[in-house]
Amino acid sequence: MEYIEAPHTYSKSSDRKAVFLAGGITNCPDWQSEITNLLNDQDVTLLNPRRKDFPINDPKASEVQINWEFENLRNADLILFWFPKESICPIALYELGAWCMASTPVLIGVHPEYERRIDIEVQTSLVRPEVEIVYSVQDLARQVTVWAKRGRDMPEGVKCSPAVECESPAVHSYLSLLQAVINRMASNSAGCKSWCITVVSGLVVLLLKEKANYILIATAPVILFCFLDCYYLAMEKLFRRRYNGFVKKLHSGDVSRSDLFVISPEKEISSSMIIGSFRSASIYLFYCALAAVVVAIWCVSL
């Protein structure tokens, strides 16, 4: 991480992304130091307008500060705002309004007890609906991490949700839900085989007594249950892909809240996927063998 503090000059000489720390400075905690520590391992440049020693007695210091902020807000690839509860931060509100109307990506964090929290939430939802407001400096830092990995521009309609911890109860619940769906698909597949044997056996016994020449009719449920079995196996594979993809993203730290509780296959199931499932040994060996038995009984009964 590169750190630039006002009034030092920032010159963009590398591909490292620049993040401007907009938000409260006067009469509020030094949240800039906290987020700097949280982002210490990220490949970004932090532009911090908060000086450790502001020359309050220098009449030109304020003008230099304003010019520095003006210039580096325009140099930044990302502008993040934090509104603490201790101050209304009128300048930060002014800057937020201006940059929400621009194209530069913004991230917004608001303390839950900030006096104008509702105003920021409503106004942001109207102007920048893709921005997800967070309520802690830690979550704001996680958003920066996600943004840095995704690229300079936030895709339209995609929220930069805070990253999700591996040990989060939500993660365990989501994985349990996916596993339950996978187990359900496997159970349905096993049920197809059980019901197929039952139905085919009943038909064969019935037809042997009444009309042995029509025993081949018993192959119809074999085909039907084979198709259903292929369908459930294809669905199981799709949910397994979603499960494995989520775990992979979790290990790489790319999972966000928007990834949680998506209970749907990885993609739409297609006829080619269903037909492709027939190549599974658990399907073609079982149903081909069962169909062969029916044909053999028919031949013997002639």
PDB file of C-alpha atoms in Angstrom:
ATOM      1  CA  MET A   1       0.000   0.000   0.000  1.00  0.00           C
ATOM      2  CA  GLU A   2       1.100   3.538  -0.788  1.00  0.00           C
ATOM      3  CA  TYR A   3       0.063   6.319   1.575  1.00  0.00           C
ATOM      4  CA  ILE A   4      -0.172   9.990   0.566  1.00  0.00           C
ATOM      5  CA  GLU A   5      -1.176  12.541   3.170  1.00  0.00           C
ATOM      6  CA  ALA A   6      -2.084  16.161   2.485  1.00  0.00           C
ATOM      7  CA  PRO A   7      -0.420  18.382   1.438  1.00  0.00           C
ATOM      8  CA  HIS A   8       2.091  16.019  -0.199  1.00  0.00           C
ATOM      9  CA  THR A   9       1.908  15.723  -3.956  1.00  0.00           C
ATOM     10  CA  TYR A  10       0.474  12.598  -5.521  1.00  0.00           C
ATOM     11  CA  SER A  11       1.670  11.654  -8.939  1.00  0.00           C
ATOM     12  CA  LYS A  12       0.064   8.732 -10.718  1.00  0.00           C
ATOM     13  CA  SER A  13       3.041   6.752 -11.944  1.00  0.00           C
ATOM     14  CA  SER A  14       1.820   3.150 -11.667  1.00  0.00           C
ATOM     15  CA  ASP A  15      -1.222   0.965 -12.166  1.00  0.00           C
ATOM     16  CA  ARG A  16      -1.957   1.040  -8.446  1.00  0.00           C
ATOM     17  CA  LYS A  17      -5.505   2.236  -7.799  1.00  0.00           C
ATOM     18  CA  ALA A  18      -5.940   5.481  -5.867  1.00  0.00           C
ATOM     19  CA  VAL A  19      -8.557   5.688  -3.113  1.00  0.00           C
ATOM     20  CA  PHE A  20      -9.517   9.068  -1.661  1.00  0.00           C
ATOM     21  CA  LEU A  21     -10.550   9.041   2.008  1.00  0.00           C
ATOM     22  CA  ALA A  22     -13.380  11.553   2.001  1.00  0.00           C
ATOM     23  CA  GLY A  23     -15.503  12.123   5.070  1.00  0.00           C
ATOM     24  CA  GLY A  24     -15.312  13.687   8.490  1.00  0.00           C
ATOM     25  CA  ILE A  25     -12.102  15.342   9.692  1.00  0.00           C
ATOM     26  CA  THR A  26     -12.999  18.059  12.196  1.00  0.00           C
ATOM     27  CA  ASN A  27     -14.508  17.114  15.573  1.00  0.00           C
ATOM     28  CA  CYS A  28     -14.550  13.394  14.863  1.00  0.00           C
ATOM     29  CA  PRO A  29     -12.346  10.342  15.556  1.00  0.00           C
ATOM     30  CA  ASP A  30      -9.392   9.569  13.318  1.00  0.00           C
ATOM     31  CA  TRP A  31     -11.212   6.937  11.289  1.00  0.00           C
ATOM     32  CA  GLN A  32      -8.720   7.486   8.457  1.00  0.00           C
ATOM     33  CA  SER A  33      -5.969   5.835  10.513  1.00  0.00           C
ATOM     34  CA  GLU A  34      -8.234   2.895  11.274  1.00  0.00           C
ATOM     35  CA  ILE A  35      -9.116   2.226   7.657  1.00  0.00           C
ATOM     36  CA  THR A  36      -5.490   2.749   6.627  1.00  0.00           C
ATOM     37  CA  ASN A  37      -4.475  -0.048   8.988  1.00  0.00           C
ATOM     38  CA  LEU A  38      -7.251  -2.278   7.655  1.00  0.00           C
ATOM     39  CA  LEU A  39      -6.100  -1.735   4.069  1.00  0.00           C
ATOM     40  CA  ASN A  40      -2.402  -2.035   4.808  1.00  0.00           C
ATOM     41  CA  ASP A  41      -2.046  -5.240   2.767  1.00  0.00           C
ATOM     42  CA  GLN A  42      -3.942  -3.973  -0.289  1.00  0.00           C
ATOM     43  CA  ASP A  43      -2.266  -2.838  -3.497  1.00  0.00           C
ATOM     44  CA  VAL A  44      -3.827   0.631  -3.468  1.00  0.00           C
ATOM     45  CA  THR A  45      -2.767   4.223  -2.916  1.00  0.00           C
ATOM     46  CA  LEU A  46      -4.613   5.969  -0.094  1.00  0.00           C
ATOM     47  CA  LEU A  47      -5.064   9.714  -0.453  1.00  0.00           C
ATOM     48  CA  ASN A  48      -5.698  11.054   3.037  1.00  0.00           C
ATOM     49  CA  PRO A  49      -6.736  14.713   3.414  1.00  0.00           C
ATOM     50  CA  ARG A  50      -6.444  14.531   7.200  1.00  0.00           C
ATOM     51  CA  ARG A  51      -3.108  15.900   8.357  1.00  0.00           C
ATOM     52  CA  LYS A  52      -1.451  14.802  11.553  1.00  0.00           C
ATOM     53  CA  ASP A  53      -0.378  18.396  12.246  1.00  0.00           C
ATOM     54  CA  PHE A  54      -2.531  21.002  10.559  1.00  0.00           C
ATOM     55  CA  PRO A  55      -0.937  24.501  10.736  1.00  0.00           C
ATOM     56  CA  ILE A  56      -3.996  26.210  12.141  1.00  0.00           C
ATOM     57  CA  ASN A  57      -2.175  29.540  12.472  1.00  0.00           C
ATOM     58  CA  ASP A  58      -1.149  29.629   8.821  1.00  0.00           C
ATOM     59  CA  PRO A  59      -3.710  31.761   6.916  1.00  0.00           C
ATOM     60  CA  LYS A  60      -2.826  30.021   3.653  1.00  0.00           C
ATOM     61  CA  ALA A  61      -3.152  26.483   5.008  1.00  0.00           C
ATOM     62  CA  SER A  62      -6.903  26.225   4.400  1.00  0.00           C
ATOM     63  CA  GLU A  63      -6.574  27.294   0.779  1.00  0.00           C
ATOM     64  CA  VAL A  64      -3.752  24.806   0.218  1.00  0.00           C
ATOM     65  CA  GLN A  65      -5.878  22.081   1.826  1.00  0.00           C
ATOM     66  CA  ILE A  66      -8.913  22.852  -0.331  1.00  0.00           C
ATOM     67  CA  ASN A  67      -6.838  22.869  -3.506  1.00  0.00           C
ATOM     68  CA  TRP A  68      -5.184  19.587  -2.544  1.00  0.00           C
ATOM     69  CA  GLU A  69      -8.552  17.922  -1.969  1.00  0.00           C
ATOM     70  CA  PHE A  70      -9.985  19.378  -5.176  1.00  0.00           C
ATOM     71  CA  GLU A  71      -7.110  18.032  -7.251  1.00  0.00           C
ATOM     72  CA  ASN A  72      -6.858  14.592  -5.679  1.00  0.00           C
ATOM     73  CA  LEU A  73     -10.573  13.920  -5.673  1.00  0.00           C
ATOM     74  CA  ARG A  74     -10.203  14.075  -9.439  1.00  0.00           C
ATOM     75  CA  ASN A  75      -7.099  11.882  -9.402  1.00  0.00           C
ATOM     76  CA  ALA A  76      -8.811   9.127  -7.425  1.00  0.00           C
ATOM     77  CA  ASP A  77     -10.099   5.901  -8.959  1.00  0.00           C
ATOM     78  CA  LEU A  78     -12.421   5.441  -5.996  1.00  0.00           C
ATOM     79  CA  ILE A  79     -13.832   7.857  -3.424  1.00  0.00           C
ATOM     80  CA  LEU A  80     -15.002   6.487  -0.114  1.00  0.00           C
ATOM     81  CA  PHE A  81     -17.003   8.472   2.401  1.00  0.00           C
ATOM     82  CA  TRP A  82     -17.351   7.871   6.120  1.00  0.00           C
ATOM     83  CA  PHE A  83     -19.814   9.879   8.197  1.00  0.00           C
ATOM     84  CA  PRO A  84     -19.170   9.532  11.955  1.00  0.00           C
ATOM     85  CA  LYS A  85     -21.759  10.228  14.621  1.00  0.00           C
ATOM     86  CA  GLU A  86     -19.760  13.058  16.215  1.00  0.00           C
ATOM     87  CA  SER A  87     -20.176  15.601  13.407  1.00  0.00           C
ATOM     88  CA  ILE A  88     -22.561  16.389  10.547  1.00  0.00           C
ATOM     89  CA  CYS A  89     -19.528  16.865   8.259  1.00  0.00           C
ATOM     90  CA  PRO A  90     -21.024  19.561   5.985  1.00  0.00           C
ATOM     91  CA  ILE A  91     -18.061  19.626   3.583  1.00  0.00           C
ATOM     92  CA  ALA A  92     -18.192  15.852   3.201  1.00  0.00           C
ATOM     93  CA  LEU A  93     -21.930  16.086   2.474  1.00  0.00           C
ATOM     94  CA  TYR A  94     -21.201  18.712  -0.161  1.00  0.00           C
ATOM     95  CA  GLU A  95     -18.557  16.497  -1.757  1.00  0.00           C
ATOM     96  CA  LEU A  96     -20.809  13.438  -1.588  1.00  0.00           C
ATOM     97  CA  GLY A  97     -23.557  15.266  -3.466  1.00  0.00           C
ATOM     98  CA  ALA A  98     -21.113  16.399  -6.129  1.00  0.00           C
ATOM     99  CA  TRP A  99     -19.429  13.035  -6.673  1.00  0.00           C
ATOM    100  CA  CYS A 100     -22.635  11.036  -6.624  1.00  0.00           C
ATOM    101  CA  MET A 101     -23.512  12.937  -9.790  1.00  0.00           C
ATOM    102  CA  ALA A 102     -20.171  12.048 -11.392  1.00  0.00           C
ATOM    103  CA  SER A 103     -19.009   8.749 -12.883  1.00  0.00           C
ATOM    104  CA  THR A 104     -16.241   7.991 -10.375  1.00  0.00           C
ATOM    105  CA  PRO A 105     -17.070   4.950  -8.200  1.00  0.00           C
ATOM    106  CA  VAL A 106     -18.017   5.849  -4.637  1.00  0.00           C
ATOM    107  CA  LEU A 107     -18.377   3.833  -1.456  1.00  0.00           C
ATOM    108  CA  ILE A 108     -20.353   5.158   1.483  1.00  0.00           C
ATOM    109  CA  GLY A 109     -20.212   4.303   5.154  1.00  0.00           C
ATOM    110  CA  VAL A 110     -22.438   5.873   7.791  1.00  0.00           C
ATOM    111  CA  HIS A 111     -22.332   5.443  11.542  1.00  0.00           C
ATOM    112  CA  PRO A 112     -25.734   4.096  12.690  1.00  0.00           C
ATOM    113  CA  GLU A 113     -26.122   7.140  14.966  1.00  0.00           C
ATOM    114  CA  TYR A 114     -25.126   9.724  12.356  1.00  0.00           C
ATOM    115  CA  GLU A 115     -27.641  12.573  12.475  1.00  0.00           C
ATOM    116  CA  ARG A 116     -28.343  12.732   8.725  1.00  0.00           C
ATOM    117  CA  ARG A 117     -28.198   8.994   8.062  1.00  0.00           C
ATOM    118  CA  ILE A 118     -31.697   8.796   6.564  1.00  0.00           C
ATOM    119  CA  ASP A 119     -30.938  11.677   4.191  1.00  0.00           C
ATOM    120  CA  ILE A 120     -27.837   9.921   2.885  1.00  0.00           C
ATOM    121  CA  GLU A 121     -29.643   6.594   2.513  1.00  0.00           C
ATOM    122  CA  VAL A 122     -32.583   8.025   0.573  1.00  0.00           C
ATOM    123  CA  GLN A 123     -30.578  10.405  -1.605  1.00  0.00           C
ATOM    124  CA  THR A 124     -28.035   7.714  -2.464  1.00  0.00           C
ATOM    125  CA  SER A 125     -30.750   5.210  -3.368  1.00  0.00           C
ATOM    126  CA  LEU A 126     -32.163   7.746  -5.816  1.00  0.00           C
ATOM    127  CA  VAL A 127     -28.914   8.861  -7.448  1.00  0.00           C
ATOM    128  CA  ARG A 128     -26.599   5.856  -7.004  1.00  0.00           C
ATOM    129  CA  PRO A 129     -28.843   2.808  -6.448  1.00  0.00           C
ATOM    130  CA  GLU A 130     -25.910   0.462  -7.146  1.00  0.00           C
ATOM    131  CA  VAL A 131     -24.089   1.672  -4.017  1.00  0.00           C
ATOM    132  CA  GLU A 132     -24.681  -0.349  -0.867  1.00  0.00           C
ATOM    133  CA  ILE A 133     -24.251   1.789   2.238  1.00  0.00           C
ATOM    134  CA  VAL A 134     -22.462   0.136   5.153  1.00  0.00           C
ATOM    135  CA  TYR A 135     -22.403   1.069   8.813  1.00  0.00           C
ATOM    136  CA  SER A 136     -18.897   0.384  10.050  1.00  0.00           C
ATOM    137  CA  VAL A 137     -15.367   1.296   9.029  1.00  0.00           C
ATOM    138  CA  GLN A 138     -14.546  -2.416   8.880  1.00  0.00           C
ATOM    139  CA  ASP A 139     -17.250  -3.078   6.292  1.00  0.00           C
ATOM    140  CA  LEU A 140     -16.127  -0.030   4.342  1.00  0.00           C
ATOM    141  CA  ALA A 141     -12.607  -1.466   4.217  1.00  0.00           C
ATOM    142  CA  ARG A 142     -13.999  -4.791   2.997  1.00  0.00           C
ATOM    143  CA  GLN A 143     -15.796  -2.981   0.199  1.00  0.00           C
ATOM    144  CA  VAL A 144     -12.527  -1.411  -0.890  1.00  0.00           C
ATOM    145  CA  THR A 145     -10.935  -4.863  -0.954  1.00  0.00           C
ATOM    146  CA  VAL A 146     -13.746  -6.217  -3.132  1.00  0.00           C
ATOM    147  CA  TRP A 147     -13.556  -3.205  -5.439  1.00  0.00           C
ATOM    148  CA  ALA A 148      -9.786  -3.517  -5.814  1.00  0.00           C
ATOM    149  CA  LYS A 149     -10.148  -7.146  -6.883  1.00  0.00           C
ATOM    150  CA  ARG A 150     -12.980  -6.487  -9.324  1.00  0.00           C
ATOM    151  CA  GLY A 151     -11.350  -3.589 -11.119  1.00  0.00           C
ATOM    152  CA  ARG A 152     -11.533   0.161 -11.364  1.00  0.00           C
ATOM    153  CA  ASP A 153     -15.130   0.401 -12.522  1.00  0.00           C
ATOM    154  CA  MET A 154     -18.071  -0.987 -10.630  1.00  0.00           C
ATOM    155  CA  PRO A 155     -20.383  -2.732 -13.120  1.00  0.00           C
ATOM    156  CA  GLU A 156     -23.751  -1.063 -13.376  1.00  0.00           C
ATOM    157  CA  GLY A 157     -26.316  -2.754 -11.177  1.00  0.00           C
ATOM    158  CA  VAL A 158     -23.708  -4.655  -9.176  1.00  0.00           C
ATOM    159  CA  LYS A 159     -23.419  -3.765  -5.523  1.00  0.00           C
ATOM    160  CA  CYS A 160     -20.053  -3.756  -3.875  1.00  0.00           C
ATOM    161  CA  SER A 161     -21.197  -5.766  -0.898  1.00  0.00           C
ATOM    162  CA  PRO A 162     -18.928  -6.271   2.067  1.00  0.00           C
ATOM    163  CA  ALA A 163     -16.868  -9.433   1.968  1.00  0.00           C
ATOM    164  CA  VAL A 164     -18.172 -12.350   4.003  1.00  0.00           C
ATOM    165  CA  GLU A 165     -16.065 -14.086   6.621  1.00  0.00           C
ATOM    166  CA  CYS A 166     -15.548 -17.847   6.292  1.00  0.00           C
ATOM    167  CA  GLU A 167     -16.817 -18.456   9.818  1.00  0.00           C
ATOM    168  CA  SER A 168     -19.945 -16.368   9.345  1.00  0.00           C
ATOM    169  CA  PRO A 169     -23.152 -18.174  10.438  1.00  0.00           C
ATOM    170  CA  ALA A 170     -24.714 -17.018   7.173  1.00  0.00           C
ATOM    171  CA  VAL A 171     -22.058 -18.927   5.216  1.00  0.00           C
ATOM    172  CA  HIS A 172     -22.687 -22.119   7.174  1.00  0.00           C
ATOM    173  CA  SER A 173     -26.448 -21.751   6.730  1.00  0.00           C
ATOM    174  CA  TYR A 174     -26.113 -21.160   3.003  1.00  0.00           C
ATOM    175  CA  LEU A 175     -23.815 -24.139   2.493  1.00  0.00           C
ATOM    176  CA  SER A 176     -26.223 -26.285   4.512  1.00  0.00           C
ATOM    177  CA  LEU A 177     -29.099 -25.168   2.296  1.00  0.00           C
ATOM    178  CA  LEU A 178     -27.170 -26.006  -0.869  1.00  0.00           C
ATOM    179  CA  GLN A 179     -26.154 -29.377   0.547  1.00  0.00           C
ATOM    180  CA  ALA A 180     -29.778 -30.100   1.444  1.00  0.00           C
ATOM    181  CA  VAL A 181     -30.820 -29.376  -2.146  1.00  0.00           C
ATOM    182  CA  ILE A 182     -28.038 -31.619  -3.466  1.00  0.00           C
ATOM    183  CA  ASN A 183     -29.136 -34.397  -1.109  1.00  0.00           C
ATOM    184  CA  ARG A 184     -32.723 -33.922  -2.264  1.00  0.00           C
ATOM    185  CA  MET A 185     -31.702 -34.358  -5.902  1.00  0.00           C
ATOM    186  CA  ALA A 186     -29.716 -37.500  -5.025  1.00  0.00           C
ATOM    187  CA  SER A 187     -32.675 -38.845  -3.055  1.00  0.00           C
ATOM    188  CA  ASN A 188     -35.017 -38.211  -5.985  1.00  0.00           C
ATOM    189  CA  SER A 189     -32.607 -40.036  -8.264  1.00  0.00           C
ATOM    190  CA  ALA A 190     -32.548 -43.049  -5.950  1.00  0.00           C
ATOM    191  CA  GLY A 191     -36.337 -42.885  -5.704  1.00  0.00           C
ATOM    192  CA  CYS A 192     -36.616 -43.099  -9.484  1.00  0.00           C
ATOM    193  CA  LYS A 193     -34.772 -46.410  -9.469  1.00  0.00           C
ATOM    194  CA  SER A 194     -36.855 -47.816  -6.613  1.00  0.00           C
ATOM    195  CA  TRP A 195     -40.157 -46.825  -8.190  1.00  0.00           C
ATOM    196  CA  CYS A 196     -39.019 -48.066 -11.584  1.00  0.00           C
ATOM    197  CA  ILE A 197     -38.324 -51.549 -10.226  1.00  0.00           C
ATOM    198  CA  THR A 198     -41.673 -51.575  -8.426  1.00  0.00           C
ATOM    199  CA  VAL A 199     -43.719 -50.449 -11.430  1.00  0.00           C
ATOM    200  CA  VAL A 200     -41.910 -52.658 -13.950  1.00  0.00           C
ATOM    201  CA  SER A 201     -42.162 -55.709 -11.699  1.00  0.00           C
ATOM    202  CA  GLY A 202     -45.881 -55.144 -11.224  1.00  0.00           C
ATOM    203  CA  LEU A 203     -46.488 -54.744 -14.946  1.00  0.00           C
ATOM    204  CA  VAL A 204     -44.471 -57.833 -15.843  1.00  0.00           C
ATOM    205  CA  VAL A 205     -46.300 -60.003 -13.312  1.00  0.00           C
ATOM    206  CA  LEU A 206     -49.675 -58.678 -14.433  1.00  0.00           C
ATOM    207  CA  LEU A 207     -48.971 -59.085 -18.137  1.00  0.00           C
ATOM    208  CA  LEU A 208     -47.515 -62.579 -17.716  1.00  0.00           C
ATOM    209  CA  LYS A 209     -50.850 -63.698 -16.322  1.00  0.00           C
ATOM    210  CA  GLU A 210     -53.059 -61.869 -18.802  1.00  0.00           C
ATOM    211  CA  LYS A 211     -51.263 -60.885 -22.031  1.00  0.00           C
ATOM    212  CA  ALA A 212     -47.675 -62.083 -22.196  1.00  0.00           C
ATOM    213  CA  ASN A 213     -47.272 -60.731 -25.718  1.00  0.00           C
ATOM    214  CA  TYR A 214     -47.559 -57.192 -24.355  1.00  0.00           C
ATOM    215  CA  ILE A 215     -44.781 -57.471 -21.782  1.00  0.00           C
ATOM    216  CA  LEU A 216     -42.674 -54.996 -23.774  1.00  0.00           C
ATOM    217  CA  ILE A 217     -45.082 -52.329 -22.528  1.00  0.00           C
ATOM    218  CA  ALA A 218     -43.095 -52.569 -19.292  1.00  0.00           C
ATOM    219  CA  THR A 219     -40.193 -50.841 -21.048  1.00  0.00           C
ATOM    220  CA  ALA A 220     -42.228 -47.600 -21.119  1.00  0.00           C
ATOM    221  CA  PRO A 221     -41.791 -46.863 -17.386  1.00  0.00           C
ATOM    222  CA  VAL A 222     -38.118 -47.803 -17.763  1.00  0.00           C
ATOM    223  CA  ILE A 223     -37.716 -45.016 -20.328  1.00  0.00           C
ATOM    224  CA  LEU A 224     -39.796 -42.572 -18.266  1.00  0.00           C
ATOM    225  CA  PHE A 225     -37.936 -43.131 -15.007  1.00  0.00           C
ATOM    226  CA  CYS A 226     -34.619 -43.098 -16.861  1.00  0.00           C
ATOM    227  CA  PHE A 227     -35.435 -39.605 -18.163  1.00  0.00           C
ATOM    228  CA  LEU A 228     -36.430 -38.406 -14.679  1.00  0.00           C
ATOM    229  CA  ASP A 229     -33.276 -39.893 -13.202  1.00  0.00           C
ATOM    230  CA  CYS A 230     -31.157 -38.095 -15.811  1.00  0.00           C
ATOM    231  CA  TYR A 231     -32.954 -34.835 -15.001  1.00  0.00           C
ATOM    232  CA  TYR A 232     -32.317 -35.112 -11.268  1.00  0.00           C
ATOM    233  CA  LEU A 233     -28.680 -36.057 -11.839  1.00  0.00           C
ATOM    234  CA  ALA A 234     -28.186 -33.028 -14.107  1.00  0.00           C
ATOM    235  CA  MET A 235     -29.759 -30.772 -11.464  1.00  0.00           C
ATOM    236  CA  GLU A 236     -27.552 -32.296  -8.782  1.00  0.00           C
ATOM    237  CA  LYS A 237     -24.458 -31.546 -10.866  1.00  0.00           C
ATOM    238  CA  LEU A 238     -25.536 -27.918 -11.354  1.00  0.00           C
ATOM    239  CA  PHE A 239     -26.089 -27.395  -7.643  1.00  0.00           C
ATOM    240  CA  ARG A 240     -22.757 -29.050  -6.896  1.00  0.00           C
ATOM    241  CA  ARG A 241     -21.099 -26.580  -9.247  1.00  0.00           C
ATOM    242  CA  ARG A 242     -22.746 -23.692  -7.398  1.00  0.00           C
ATOM    243  CA  TYR A 243     -21.639 -25.186  -4.083  1.00  0.00           C
ATOM    244  CA  ASN A 244     -18.049 -25.701  -5.232  1.00  0.00           C
ATOM    245  CA  GLY A 245     -17.940 -22.283  -6.918  1.00  0.00           C
ATOM    246  CA  PHE A 246     -19.105 -20.599  -3.717  1.00  0.00           C
ATOM    247  CA  VAL A 247     -16.494 -22.440  -1.644  1.00  0.00           C
ATOM    248  CA  LYS A 248     -13.782 -21.460  -4.129  1.00  0.00           C
ATOM    249  CA  LYS A 249     -14.804 -17.789  -3.936  1.00  0.00           C
ATOM    250  CA  LEU A 250     -14.954 -18.073  -0.155  1.00  0.00           C
ATOM    251  CA  HIS A 251     -11.373 -19.318   0.022  1.00  0.00           C
ATOM    252  CA  SER A 252     -10.160 -16.544  -2.280  1.00  0.00           C
ATOM    253  CA  GLY A 253     -12.010 -13.873  -0.288  1.00  0.00           C
ATOM    254  CA  ASP A 254     -14.265 -12.858  -3.188  1.00  0.00           C
ATOM    255  CA  VAL A 255     -17.608 -13.759  -1.601  1.00  0.00           C
ATOM    256  CA  SER A 256     -19.946 -10.861  -0.845  1.00  0.00           C
ATOM    257  CA  ARG A 257     -23.379 -10.700   0.743  1.00  0.00           C
ATOM    258  CA  SER A 258     -25.041 -10.723  -2.656  1.00  0.00           C
ATOM    259  CA  ASP A 259     -23.654 -14.254  -3.204  1.00  0.00           C
ATOM    260  CA  LEU A 260     -25.487 -15.640  -0.190  1.00  0.00           C
ATOM    261  CA  PHE A 261     -28.775 -17.554  -0.307  1.00  0.00           C
ATOM    262  CA  VAL A 262     -28.962 -17.859  -4.081  1.00  0.00           C
ATOM    263  CA  ILE A 263     -30.883 -21.142  -4.219  1.00  0.00           C
ATOM    264  CA  SER A 264     -30.869 -21.832  -7.930  1.00  0.00           C
ATOM    265  CA  PRO A 265     -28.802 -23.973 -10.306  1.00  0.00           C
ATOM    266  CA  GLU A 266     -25.554 -22.497 -11.570  1.00  0.00           C
ATOM    267  CA  LYS A 267     -27.245 -22.109 -14.965  1.00  0.00           C
ATOM    268  CA  GLU A 268     -30.431 -23.132 -16.750  1.00  0.00           C
ATOM    269  CA  ILE A 269     -30.721 -26.850 -17.328  1.00  0.00           C
ATOM    270  CA  SER A 270     -30.791 -27.909 -20.976  1.00  0.00           C
ATOM    271  CA  SER A 271     -31.860 -31.013 -22.870  1.00  0.00           C
ATOM    272  CA  SER A 272     -28.233 -31.713 -23.787  1.00  0.00           C
ATOM    273  CA  MET A 273     -27.311 -31.801 -20.096  1.00  0.00           C
ATOM    274  CA  ILE A 274     -30.145 -34.233 -19.364  1.00  0.00           C
ATOM    275  CA  ILE A 275     -29.119 -36.483 -22.247  1.00  0.00           C
ATOM    276  CA  GLY A 276     -25.488 -36.195 -21.187  1.00  0.00           C
ATOM    277  CA  SER A 277     -26.389 -37.504 -17.736  1.00  0.00           C
ATOM    278  CA  PHE A 278     -27.302 -40.835 -19.343  1.00  0.00           C
ATOM    279  CA  ARG A 279     -23.576 -41.477 -19.744  1.00  0.00           C
ATOM    280  CA  SER A 280     -23.335 -41.924 -15.989  1.00  0.00           C
ATOM    281  CA  ALA A 281     -22.704 -45.584 -15.154  1.00  0.00           C
ATOM    282  CA  SER A 282     -25.256 -45.437 -12.346  1.00  0.00           C
ATOM    283  CA  ILE A 283     -27.941 -44.681 -14.923  1.00  0.00           C
ATOM    284  CA  TYR A 284     -27.203 -46.480 -18.163  1.00  0.00           C
ATOM    285  CA  LEU A 285     -26.116 -49.726 -16.488  1.00  0.00           C
ATOM    286  CA  PHE A 286     -29.217 -49.837 -14.290  1.00  0.00           C
ATOM    287  CA  TYR A 287     -31.859 -48.953 -16.878  1.00  0.00           C
ATOM    288  CA  CYS A 288     -30.268 -50.868 -19.739  1.00  0.00           C
ATOM    289  CA  ALA A 289     -30.039 -53.945 -17.524  1.00  0.00           C
ATOM    290  CA  LEU A 290     -33.654 -53.545 -16.441  1.00  0.00           C
ATOM    291  CA  ALA A 291     -34.825 -53.114 -20.030  1.00  0.00           C
ATOM    292  CA  ALA A 292     -32.804 -56.189 -21.019  1.00  0.00           C
ATOM    293  CA  VAL A 293     -34.531 -58.227 -18.311  1.00  0.00           C
ATOM    294  CA  VAL A 294     -37.948 -57.151 -19.605  1.00  0.00           C
ATOM    295  CA  VAL A 295     -36.989 -58.103 -23.162  1.00  0.00           C
ATOM    296  CA  ALA A 296     -35.614 -61.447 -21.972  1.00  0.00           C
ATOM    297  CA  ILE A 297     -38.861 -62.244 -20.131  1.00  0.00           C
ATOM    298  CA  TRP A 298     -40.823 -61.309 -23.239  1.00  0.00           C
ATOM    299  CA  CYS A 299     -38.701 -63.632 -25.385  1.00  0.00           C
ATOM    300  CA  VAL A 300     -39.124 -66.523 -22.960  1.00  0.00           C
ATOM    301  CA  SER A 301     -42.880 -66.003 -22.763  1.00  0.00           C
ATOM    302  CA  LEU A 302     -43.388 -66.272 -26.529  1.00  0.00           C
TER     303      LEU A 302
END
